[in-house]
Amino acid sequence: MSGPGLARSGSLTFAFVVTGAGLAFGATLVVSNAAGAAAAGQFFQVVAVLAIATTLSTFGADTGLVRSLPALTARGQGDGVAAVLRIAARPVLLLAAGVAAAAVLLALLPGVLPAEIGPAVLLAAPFLVLGALLNLAFGTLRGLHRVPTFSFLQNVALPSLRVAAVAAVVAAGGGLLALTAAWSVPVAAVAVAALLLLRRLLRGLDRAPGAAPPPPPDRQRRAFWSFSSARGVTAVVEALLEWLDVLLVAAFLGPAAAGVYGVVNRCIRVGAMLDHTARIVTGPSISAALAVDDHATARSVFTRTTAVLVAGAWPFYLTLLLFGPGVLAVFGEGFGSGYPAMVVIASAMLLAVSAGGVQSLLLMAGRSRWQLMNKSAALAVAVALNLWLIPQWGLVGAATAWAASVLTDTGLALFQSVRLLGIAPRWSVVGATAAAAALVTGASGLGVRALLGPGIPGLLVHGAVLGLLLAAAAAVLLARRRAVQRRPGAAAPGPGPGAAAPAVGPGAAAPAVGPGAADRGTTEADCGPKRPRPGRDPLWSR
């Protein structure tokens, strides 16, 4: 795909991810306002169980498809795609059926699950198979370069159906069972649409003239599951990290506290949409650069991505710190008690986002085992601190455990990126971006808070003022960028963060990535020459 095509793909993907985050926020808003903290807590418990079970059922096969299918199509071996899909689908569907059967058993055994949760899990269990099938379809769409289509289905179609169904249930006065059905049934609808689309796409995949035949099935199976199984364990650990604290808060403090904490959790996760988009869009660029040991290009993309993440996420998390009571008041009465927990987590996320897309960097460098070790260490920290601190500190204890696990994961990944891979962003660029974001958001936010307080009125005025300031800053930067590009002899603008990195052979001059001086500190020239890896890495490091 060309640079402009990748730029359009990245823009569409970001727009769809933002829409999905807004819709998820809307679903939480509807449930919390209509049902109250206790009912919302029960709903979040069911959603947590479904998310963990679906991730376990897929077991990394979706990521394996993203990695395997582009290689086949690039070699002209499109006729081998169907065989890889069978290699992925059969174990996943069997595992999903087993997980669903285990969920049914747990729901039927007395005393294992809370009385309100058991029937909801029993209702949702059959949809685990459809959820795993949908994840496989999503991975296939991404692997066949249909990223905007995948993102639309995942971030617009599915959450839109869920929000509409949840709103209908709330309007009709339905309880937890009806809410569970409203959350689960849209999976079936989107799965059918995705499979019909894939059926049409697969018909056009044939072997190109002169292309070699695909590898033997046994070889493909070993290669596929060798990668996917490690990624599958990591994905399960990530799901546990996302939802474990909600379940433990419910176990220690009750469903009402889980409802409050679940709302805080959802608010913080909205800020992760930028990192999610960066993983999808910039991964190919980093992978292509590292494939030819072009560390300068990888560092350039890494620096620009980190600067974008800081510029977007810092204003969001600072807004939560300054106007958290107003944000939580939107969800209804009783949710304001989660503000101290929000302060703890938002502060940690300011540090975590400053490390940039280190997770994507490790994965694109082939270090899935490093990532698994990092996530496992973070999970151990989360479990230990949640069990210790929730009984003593309540929601603040859960937030402290979450913050510690996030910083553990990010700190390990950053150490491995800087010291072991030799790739770090230019901290002067990241620091300047963070300082500008803090100055713009903090100055306006503190002024508005001093005048109107941290409630809803202050939040609305702050949002309007911040929006105007950010729009003005973006206009100034854009004008400066265009002025630089018009200067005689100015470097031609390179591909955006989502564009494929150009292949650079030994001795060749590194091409420009940033648009001249407008991106000073982020081009290959500023980031230094490429540095080859010093010898073969030991097996344990892969």
Coordinates of C-alpha atoms in Angstrom, one line a residue:
M1 CA 0.0 0.0 0.0
S2 CA 1.3 3.5 -0.9
G3 CA 2.1 6.2 1.7
P4 CA -1.1 8.2 1.0
G5 CA -3.1 5.0 1.2
L6 CA -1.6 4.1 4.6
A7 CA -2.2 7.7 5.7
R8 CA -5.9 7.4 4.8
S9 CA -6.0 4.0 6.5
G10 CA -4.4 5.4 9.7
S11 CA -6.8 8.4 9.7
L12 CA -9.9 6.2 9.3
T13 CA -8.6 3.8 11.9
F14 CA -8.1 6.6 14.4
A15 CA -11.5 8.0 13.7
F16 CA -13.1 4.6 14.2
V17 CA -11.2 3.9 17.4
V18 CA -12.2 7.3 18.8
T19 CA -15.8 6.5 17.9
G20 CA -15.6 3.1 19.6
A21 CA -14.2 4.7 22.8
G22 CA -17.1 7.2 22.8
L23 CA -19.6 4.4 22.3
A24 CA -18.1 2.3 25.1
F25 CA -18.2 5.4 27.3
G26 CA -21.9 5.9 26.3
A27 CA -22.8 2.4 27.2
T28 CA -21.2 2.8 30.7
L29 CA -23.0 6.1 31.0
V30 CA -26.4 4.6 30.2
V31 CA -26.0 1.7 32.6
S32 CA -24.6 3.7 35.5
N33 CA -27.3 6.4 35.3
A34 CA -30.2 4.1 34.9
A35 CA -29.2 1.2 37.1
G36 CA -27.1 2.7 39.9
A37 CA -23.7 1.7 41.2
A38 CA -24.6 -1.8 42.5
A39 CA -26.3 -3.0 39.3
A40 CA -23.5 -1.4 37.2
G41 CA -21.0 -3.4 39.3
Q42 CA -22.8 -6.6 38.5
F43 CA -22.8 -5.7 34.8
F44 CA -19.1 -5.0 34.9
Q45 CA -18.4 -8.3 36.5
V46 CA -20.2 -10.1 33.7
V47 CA -18.4 -8.1 31.0
A48 CA -15.1 -8.9 32.7
V49 CA -15.8 -12.6 32.7
L50 CA -16.8 -12.5 29.0
A51 CA -13.8 -10.5 28.0
I52 CA -11.3 -12.8 29.7
A53 CA -13.0 -16.0 28.5
T54 CA -13.1 -14.7 24.9
T55 CA -9.5 -13.8 24.9
L56 CA -8.6 -17.2 26.4
S57 CA -10.6 -18.9 23.6
T58 CA -8.9 -17.0 20.8
F59 CA -5.5 -17.7 22.3
G60 CA -3.5 -15.3 20.1
A61 CA -4.7 -16.9 16.8
D62 CA -6.0 -13.5 15.6
T63 CA -2.5 -12.0 16.0
G64 CA -1.1 -15.0 14.3
L65 CA -3.3 -14.4 11.3
V66 CA -2.2 -10.8 11.2
R67 CA 1.4 -12.0 11.0
S68 CA 1.0 -15.0 8.6
L69 CA -1.5 -13.8 6.0
P70 CA 0.5 -10.8 4.7
A71 CA 3.5 -13.0 4.1
L72 CA 1.5 -15.4 1.9
T73 CA -0.2 -12.7 -0.1
A74 CA 3.2 -10.8 -0.6
R75 CA 4.7 -14.0 -2.0
G76 CA 1.8 -14.5 -4.4
Q77 CA 0.6 -17.6 -2.4
G78 CA -3.0 -16.5 -1.9
D79 CA -4.2 -20.0 -2.4
G80 CA -2.6 -20.9 1.0
V81 CA -4.7 -18.5 3.0
A82 CA -7.6 -20.9 3.4
A83 CA -5.2 -23.6 4.8
V84 CA -3.9 -21.1 7.4
L85 CA -7.5 -20.2 8.4
R86 CA -8.2 -23.9 9.0
I87 CA -5.0 -24.2 11.1
A88 CA -6.2 -21.3 13.2
A89 CA -9.9 -22.0 13.4
R90 CA -10.1 -25.7 14.4
P91 CA -8.1 -25.4 17.7
V92 CA -9.7 -22.1 18.6
L93 CA -13.3 -23.3 18.1
L94 CA -12.6 -26.4 20.1
L95 CA -11.0 -24.3 22.9
A96 CA -13.9 -21.9 22.8
A97 CA -16.4 -24.7 23.1
G98 CA -14.5 -26.1 26.1
V99 CA -14.4 -22.7 27.8
A100 CA -18.1 -22.2 27.2
A101 CA -18.8 -25.7 28.7
A102 CA -16.7 -24.8 31.7
A103 CA -18.6 -21.5 32.1
V104 CA -21.9 -23.4 32.0
L105 CA -20.6 -25.8 34.6
L106 CA -19.5 -23.0 36.9
A107 CA -22.8 -21.2 36.5
L108 CA -24.8 -24.3 37.4
L109 CA -22.7 -25.4 40.4
P110 CA -24.2 -23.8 43.6
G111 CA -22.1 -21.3 45.5
V112 CA -19.3 -20.9 42.9
L113 CA -20.6 -17.6 41.3
P114 CA -22.7 -14.9 43.0
A115 CA -26.4 -15.6 42.7
E116 CA -27.0 -12.7 40.4
I117 CA -23.9 -13.4 38.1
G118 CA -24.4 -17.1 37.5
P119 CA -27.6 -16.9 35.3
A120 CA -26.0 -14.1 33.3
V121 CA -22.8 -16.2 32.7
L122 CA -25.0 -19.1 31.7
L123 CA -26.9 -17.0 29.2
A124 CA -23.7 -15.6 27.7
A125 CA -21.7 -18.8 27.5
P126 CA -22.8 -19.9 24.0
F127 CA -21.7 -16.5 22.6
L128 CA -18.1 -17.3 23.6
V129 CA -17.7 -19.5 20.5
L130 CA -19.1 -16.7 18.3
G131 CA -16.8 -14.2 20.0
A132 CA -13.8 -16.3 19.2
L133 CA -15.0 -16.8 15.6
L134 CA -15.4 -13.0 15.3
N135 CA -11.8 -12.4 16.6
L136 CA -10.5 -14.8 13.9
A137 CA -12.5 -12.8 11.3
F138 CA -11.0 -9.6 12.6
G139 CA -7.5 -11.0 12.5
T140 CA -8.1 -12.2 8.9
L141 CA -9.3 -8.8 7.8
R142 CA -6.2 -7.2 9.3
G143 CA -4.0 -9.8 7.7
L144 CA -5.6 -9.1 4.3
H145 CA -4.9 -5.4 4.7
R146 CA -8.6 -4.5 5.3
V147 CA -7.7 -2.5 8.5
P148 CA -10.4 0.2 8.1
T149 CA -13.0 -2.5 7.5
F150 CA -11.9 -4.4 10.6
S151 CA -11.8 -1.2 12.7
F152 CA -15.2 -0.1 11.5
L153 CA -16.7 -3.5 12.5
Q154 CA -14.9 -3.6 15.8
N155 CA -15.1 0.0 16.9
V156 CA -18.3 1.3 15.2
A157 CA -20.7 -1.5 14.2
L158 CA -20.3 -3.7 17.3
P159 CA -20.4 -1.0 20.0
S160 CA -23.2 0.8 18.2
L161 CA -25.4 -2.3 18.3
R162 CA -24.5 -2.8 21.9
V163 CA -25.3 0.8 23.0
A164 CA -28.6 0.7 21.1
A165 CA -29.5 -2.7 22.7
V166 CA -28.5 -1.6 26.2
A167 CA -30.4 1.6 25.9
A168 CA -33.5 -0.3 24.8
V169 CA -33.2 -2.7 27.8
V170 CA -32.7 0.2 30.2
A171 CA -35.8 2.0 28.7
A172 CA -37.8 -1.2 29.2
G173 CA -36.7 -1.6 32.8
G174 CA -34.8 -4.9 32.1
G175 CA -32.4 -6.4 34.6
L176 CA -28.9 -8.0 34.5
L177 CA -30.0 -10.9 32.3
A178 CA -31.5 -8.6 29.7
L179 CA -28.4 -6.4 29.8
T180 CA -26.2 -9.5 29.3
A181 CA -28.3 -10.5 26.3
A182 CA -28.0 -6.9 24.9
W183 CA -24.2 -7.1 25.2
S184 CA -23.9 -10.6 23.7
V185 CA -26.4 -10.8 20.8
P186 CA -24.6 -8.1 18.7
V187 CA -21.6 -10.3 18.6
A188 CA -23.6 -12.8 16.5
A189 CA -24.8 -10.1 14.1
V190 CA -21.3 -8.7 13.5
A191 CA -19.8 -12.2 13.2
V192 CA -22.3 -13.0 10.4
A193 CA -21.4 -9.7 8.6
A194 CA -17.7 -10.3 8.9
L195 CA -17.9 -13.9 7.7
L196 CA -19.9 -12.9 4.6
L197 CA -17.4 -10.3 3.8
L198 CA -14.5 -12.7 4.3
R199 CA -16.2 -15.2 2.0
R200 CA -16.2 -12.7 -0.8
L201 CA -12.6 -11.6 -0.1
L202 CA -11.3 -15.2 -0.1
R203 CA -12.8 -15.9 -3.5
G204 CA -10.3 -13.6 -5.2
L205 CA -7.2 -15.1 -3.6
D206 CA -5.3 -17.3 -6.1
R207 CA -1.6 -18.2 -6.6
A208 CA 0.2 -15.6 -8.7
P209 CA 1.8 -16.8 -11.9
G210 CA 5.3 -18.1 -11.2
A211 CA 4.8 -18.1 -7.4
A212 CA 6.1 -21.0 -5.4
P213 CA 3.5 -23.2 -3.7
P214 CA 2.7 -22.5 0.0
P215 CA 4.7 -24.2 2.7
P216 CA 3.4 -27.7 3.7
P217 CA 0.6 -27.7 6.2
D218 CA 2.6 -29.3 9.0
R219 CA 5.3 -26.6 8.7
Q220 CA 2.7 -23.8 8.6
R221 CA 1.0 -25.3 11.7
R222 CA 4.2 -25.3 13.7
A223 CA 5.2 -21.8 12.7
F224 CA 1.7 -20.4 13.3
W225 CA 1.1 -21.8 16.8
S226 CA 4.7 -21.3 17.9
F227 CA 4.1 -17.6 17.5
S228 CA 0.4 -17.5 18.4
S229 CA 0.5 -19.5 21.6
A230 CA 3.1 -17.2 23.1
R231 CA 1.0 -14.2 22.0
G232 CA -2.1 -16.0 23.3
V233 CA -0.8 -16.3 26.8
T234 CA 0.2 -12.6 26.7
A235 CA -3.3 -11.6 25.6
V236 CA -4.9 -13.6 28.4
V237 CA -2.5 -11.9 30.9
E238 CA -3.4 -8.5 29.4
A239 CA -7.1 -9.3 29.8
L240 CA -6.6 -10.3 33.4
L241 CA -4.7 -7.0 34.0
E242 CA -7.6 -5.1 32.6
W243 CA -10.4 -6.7 34.5
L244 CA -8.9 -8.5 37.5
D245 CA -9.1 -5.5 39.8
V246 CA -12.8 -5.0 39.0
L247 CA -13.5 -8.6 40.0
L248 CA -11.5 -8.4 43.2
V249 CA -13.1 -5.1 44.2
A250 CA -16.5 -6.8 43.8
A251 CA -15.3 -9.8 45.9
F252 CA -13.9 -7.6 48.7
L253 CA -16.1 -4.5 48.7
G254 CA -19.3 -5.6 47.0
P255 CA -21.0 -4.8 43.7
A256 CA -21.6 -1.1 44.4
A257 CA -17.9 -0.4 44.9
A258 CA -17.2 -2.5 41.8
G259 CA -19.6 -0.3 39.9
V260 CA -17.8 2.9 41.0
Y261 CA -14.4 1.4 40.2
G262 CA -15.6 0.0 36.9
V263 CA -16.7 3.6 35.8
V264 CA -13.2 4.9 36.8
N265 CA -11.7 2.0 34.9
R266 CA -13.7 2.9 31.7
C267 CA -12.8 6.6 32.0
I268 CA -9.1 5.8 32.2
R269 CA -9.3 3.3 29.3
V270 CA -10.6 6.0 27.0
G271 CA -7.1 7.5 27.0
A272 CA -5.7 4.2 25.7
M273 CA -7.3 4.7 22.3
L274 CA -4.3 6.6 21.1
D275 CA -1.9 3.8 22.0
H276 CA -4.2 1.3 20.4
T277 CA -4.3 3.3 17.2
A278 CA -0.5 3.7 17.2
R279 CA 0.0 -0.1 17.5
I280 CA -2.2 -0.7 14.4
V281 CA -0.9 2.1 12.3
T282 CA 2.9 2.4 13.1
G283 CA 3.6 -1.4 13.6
P284 CA 4.4 -2.0 9.9
S285 CA 6.8 0.9 9.7
I286 CA 8.8 -0.2 12.8
S287 CA 8.8 -3.8 11.6
A288 CA 10.0 -2.9 8.1
A289 CA 12.8 -0.7 9.6
L290 CA 14.0 -3.3 12.1
A291 CA 14.0 -6.0 9.3
V292 CA 16.9 -4.2 7.7
D293 CA 18.5 -3.1 11.0
D294 CA 17.6 0.5 10.3
H295 CA 17.5 1.8 13.8
A296 CA 17.5 5.4 12.8
T297 CA 14.2 5.1 11.0
A298 CA 12.7 2.9 13.8
R299 CA 13.8 5.6 16.3
S300 CA 12.4 8.3 14.2
V301 CA 9.0 6.6 14.0
F302 CA 9.2 5.8 17.7
T303 CA 9.9 9.4 18.6
R304 CA 7.1 10.8 16.5
T305 CA 4.7 8.3 17.8
T306 CA 5.6 9.0 21.4
A307 CA 5.3 12.8 20.8
V308 CA 1.8 12.3 19.3
L309 CA 0.8 10.0 22.3
V310 CA 2.0 12.6 24.8
A311 CA 0.3 15.5 23.0
G312 CA -3.0 13.6 22.9
A313 CA -3.1 11.8 26.2
W314 CA -1.6 14.3 28.6
P315 CA -4.4 16.8 28.2
F316 CA -6.9 14.0 28.7
Y317 CA -5.3 12.6 31.9
L318 CA -4.7 16.1 33.3
T319 CA -8.3 16.9 32.7
L320 CA -9.3 13.8 34.8
L321 CA -6.9 15.0 37.5
L322 CA -8.4 18.5 37.6
F323 CA -12.1 17.8 36.9
G324 CA -12.5 14.2 37.9
P325 CA -15.5 15.0 40.2
G326 CA -17.3 16.6 37.2
V327 CA -16.5 13.6 35.0
L328 CA -17.8 11.1 37.6
A329 CA -20.9 13.2 38.3
V330 CA -22.0 12.6 34.7
F331 CA -22.5 8.9 35.6
G332 CA -25.0 9.6 38.3
E333 CA -25.2 9.9 42.0
G334 CA -22.7 8.1 44.2
F335 CA -19.8 7.7 41.7
G336 CA -17.9 10.7 43.0
S337 CA -16.3 8.5 45.6
G338 CA -14.1 7.1 42.9
Y339 CA -12.2 10.4 42.4
P340 CA -9.2 9.5 44.7
A341 CA -8.7 6.3 42.8
M342 CA -8.9 8.3 39.5
V343 CA -6.2 10.6 40.7
V344 CA -3.8 7.7 41.5
I345 CA -4.4 6.0 38.1
A346 CA -4.4 9.1 36.0
S347 CA -1.1 10.2 37.5
A348 CA 0.5 6.8 36.7
M349 CA -0.8 6.9 33.1
L350 CA 0.9 10.3 32.6
L351 CA 4.2 8.5 33.2
A352 CA 3.2 5.4 31.2
V353 CA 2.2 7.2 28.1
S354 CA 5.4 9.1 28.1
A355 CA 7.3 5.9 27.2
G356 CA 5.4 5.8 23.9
G357 CA 4.6 2.7 21.9
V358 CA 7.2 0.4 23.6
Q359 CA 4.8 -2.5 23.6
S360 CA 4.4 -2.3 19.8
L361 CA 8.2 -1.9 19.4
L362 CA 8.9 -5.1 21.3
L363 CA 6.3 -7.0 19.4
M364 CA 7.4 -5.8 16.0
A365 CA 11.0 -6.6 17.0
G366 CA 9.9 -10.2 17.5
R367 CA 10.3 -10.1 21.3
S368 CA 7.0 -11.6 22.2
R369 CA 8.6 -13.6 25.0
W370 CA 10.0 -10.4 26.5
Q371 CA 6.5 -9.0 26.4
L372 CA 5.0 -12.1 28.0
M373 CA 7.6 -11.9 30.9
N374 CA 6.8 -8.2 31.4
K375 CA 3.0 -8.8 31.5
S376 CA 3.5 -11.7 33.8
A377 CA 5.5 -9.6 36.2
A378 CA 2.9 -6.9 36.1
L379 CA 0.2 -9.4 36.8
A380 CA 2.1 -10.8 39.8
V381 CA 2.4 -7.2 41.1
A382 CA -1.3 -6.5 40.5
V383 CA -2.5 -9.7 42.2
A384 CA -0.2 -9.3 45.2
L385 CA -1.0 -5.6 45.8
N386 CA -4.8 -6.0 45.1
L387 CA -5.0 -8.8 47.7
W388 CA -3.0 -6.7 50.2
L389 CA -4.3 -3.2 49.6
I390 CA -8.0 -3.5 48.7
P391 CA -9.0 -4.7 52.2
Q392 CA -7.0 -1.8 53.8
W393 CA -7.4 1.1 51.4
G394 CA -10.5 0.2 49.4
L395 CA -10.7 1.7 45.9
V396 CA -7.5 3.6 46.4
G397 CA -5.8 0.3 47.1
A398 CA -7.1 -1.2 43.8
A399 CA -6.0 1.9 42.0
T400 CA -2.5 1.7 43.6
A401 CA -2.2 -1.9 42.5
W402 CA -3.2 -1.0 39.0
A403 CA -0.8 1.9 38.9
A404 CA 2.1 -0.2 40.1
S405 CA 1.4 -3.0 37.6
V406 CA 1.2 -0.4 34.7
L407 CA 4.5 1.2 35.7
T408 CA 6.1 -2.2 36.1
D409 CA 5.1 -3.3 32.6
T410 CA 6.1 0.0 31.0
G411 CA 9.3 0.2 32.9
L412 CA 10.5 -3.2 31.9
A413 CA 9.5 -2.7 28.3
L414 CA 11.3 0.7 28.2
F415 CA 14.5 -0.8 29.7
Q416 CA 14.5 -3.6 27.1
S417 CA 13.9 -1.1 24.3
V418 CA 16.6 1.3 25.4
R419 CA 19.3 -1.1 26.8
L420 CA 18.7 -4.3 24.9
L421 CA 17.4 -3.2 21.5
G422 CA 19.2 0.1 21.5
I423 CA 16.2 2.2 20.5
A424 CA 14.9 5.1 22.5
P425 CA 12.9 8.2 21.6
R426 CA 14.6 11.5 21.7
W427 CA 13.7 12.6 25.2
S428 CA 14.2 16.2 24.4
V429 CA 11.3 16.0 21.9
V430 CA 9.1 14.1 24.3
G431 CA 9.9 16.4 27.2
A432 CA 9.1 19.5 25.1
T433 CA 5.8 18.0 24.0
A434 CA 4.9 17.0 27.6
A435 CA 5.8 20.5 28.9
A436 CA 3.7 22.2 26.2
A437 CA 0.7 19.9 26.9
A438 CA 1.0 20.4 30.6
L439 CA 1.3 24.2 30.2
V440 CA -1.7 24.5 27.9
T441 CA -3.9 22.1 29.9
G442 CA -2.7 23.0 33.4
A443 CA -2.8 26.8 33.0
S444 CA -6.3 26.9 31.6
G445 CA -7.5 24.1 33.8
L446 CA -6.3 25.6 37.1
G447 CA -7.8 28.9 36.1
V448 CA -11.2 27.5 35.3
R449 CA -11.2 25.2 38.4
A450 CA -10.3 28.2 40.6
L451 CA -13.3 30.1 39.2
L452 CA -15.9 27.4 38.7
G453 CA -14.7 24.4 40.7
P454 CA -14.1 20.8 39.6
G455 CA -17.8 20.0 38.9
I456 CA -19.7 19.7 35.6
P457 CA -19.8 23.5 34.9
G458 CA -16.0 23.8 35.3
L459 CA -15.5 20.6 33.2
L460 CA -17.6 22.0 30.3
V461 CA -15.9 25.4 30.3
H462 CA -12.5 23.7 30.5
G463 CA -13.3 21.4 27.6
A464 CA -14.3 24.4 25.5
V465 CA -11.3 26.5 26.4
L466 CA -8.9 23.5 25.9
G467 CA -10.4 22.7 22.6
L468 CA -9.9 26.2 21.3
L469 CA -6.3 26.2 22.6
L470 CA -5.4 22.9 21.0
A471 CA -7.0 23.9 17.7
A472 CA -5.0 27.1 17.7
A473 CA -1.8 25.2 18.5
A474 CA -2.5 22.7 15.7
A475 CA -3.1 25.5 13.2
V476 CA 0.2 27.2 14.1
L477 CA 2.1 24.0 13.7
L478 CA 0.4 23.2 10.4
A479 CA 1.2 26.7 9.1
R480 CA 4.8 26.4 10.2
R481 CA 5.1 23.0 8.6
R482 CA 3.8 24.3 5.3
A483 CA 6.1 27.3 5.4
V484 CA 9.1 25.0 5.9
Q485 CA 8.0 22.8 3.0
R486 CA 7.8 25.8 0.7
R487 CA 11.4 26.9 1.4
P488 CA 13.8 26.2 -1.5
G489 CA 15.7 23.0 -0.8
A490 CA 13.5 21.9 2.0
A491 CA 13.3 18.2 2.6
A492 CA 10.3 16.5 1.0
P493 CA 7.8 15.3 3.6
G494 CA 8.2 11.6 4.3
P495 CA 5.5 9.1 5.1
G496 CA 3.4 9.5 8.2
P497 CA 3.5 7.3 11.2
G498 CA 1.5 4.7 9.4
A499 CA 3.5 4.6 6.2
A500 CA 5.7 1.7 5.4
A501 CA 9.4 2.4 6.2
P502 CA 11.5 2.4 3.0
A503 CA 14.1 -0.4 2.7
V504 CA 17.6 0.9 3.4
G505 CA 20.5 -1.2 2.4
P506 CA 24.0 -1.0 3.9
G507 CA 25.7 2.1 2.8
A508 CA 22.6 3.8 1.4
A509 CA 21.6 7.2 2.7
A510 CA 18.7 7.1 5.1
P511 CA 15.6 8.8 3.6
A512 CA 13.8 11.5 5.4
V513 CA 10.8 10.6 7.4
G514 CA 9.8 13.9 9.0
P515 CA 8.7 16.9 7.0
G516 CA 12.0 18.9 7.3
A517 CA 12.6 21.2 10.2
A518 CA 8.9 21.2 11.1
D519 CA 9.6 17.9 12.8
R520 CA 13.0 18.8 14.1
G521 CA 14.4 16.1 16.4
T522 CA 12.3 13.3 14.8
T523 CA 14.0 12.7 11.4
E524 CA 16.6 10.0 10.8
A525 CA 19.3 12.7 10.6
D526 CA 18.4 13.9 14.1
C527 CA 17.9 10.4 15.5
G528 CA 21.4 9.3 14.4
P529 CA 22.7 6.6 12.0
K530 CA 21.4 3.1 12.0
R531 CA 23.1 0.8 14.3
P532 CA 23.4 -2.9 13.4
R533 CA 22.6 -5.5 16.1
P534 CA 25.8 -6.7 17.8
G535 CA 25.7 -10.4 16.8
R536 CA 23.1 -13.0 17.2
D537 CA 20.7 -12.8 20.1
P538 CA 20.5 -15.7 22.6
L539 CA 17.5 -17.9 22.3
W540 CA 16.0 -16.8 25.5
S541 CA 15.7 -13.2 24.3
R542 CA 13.4 -14.0 21.3

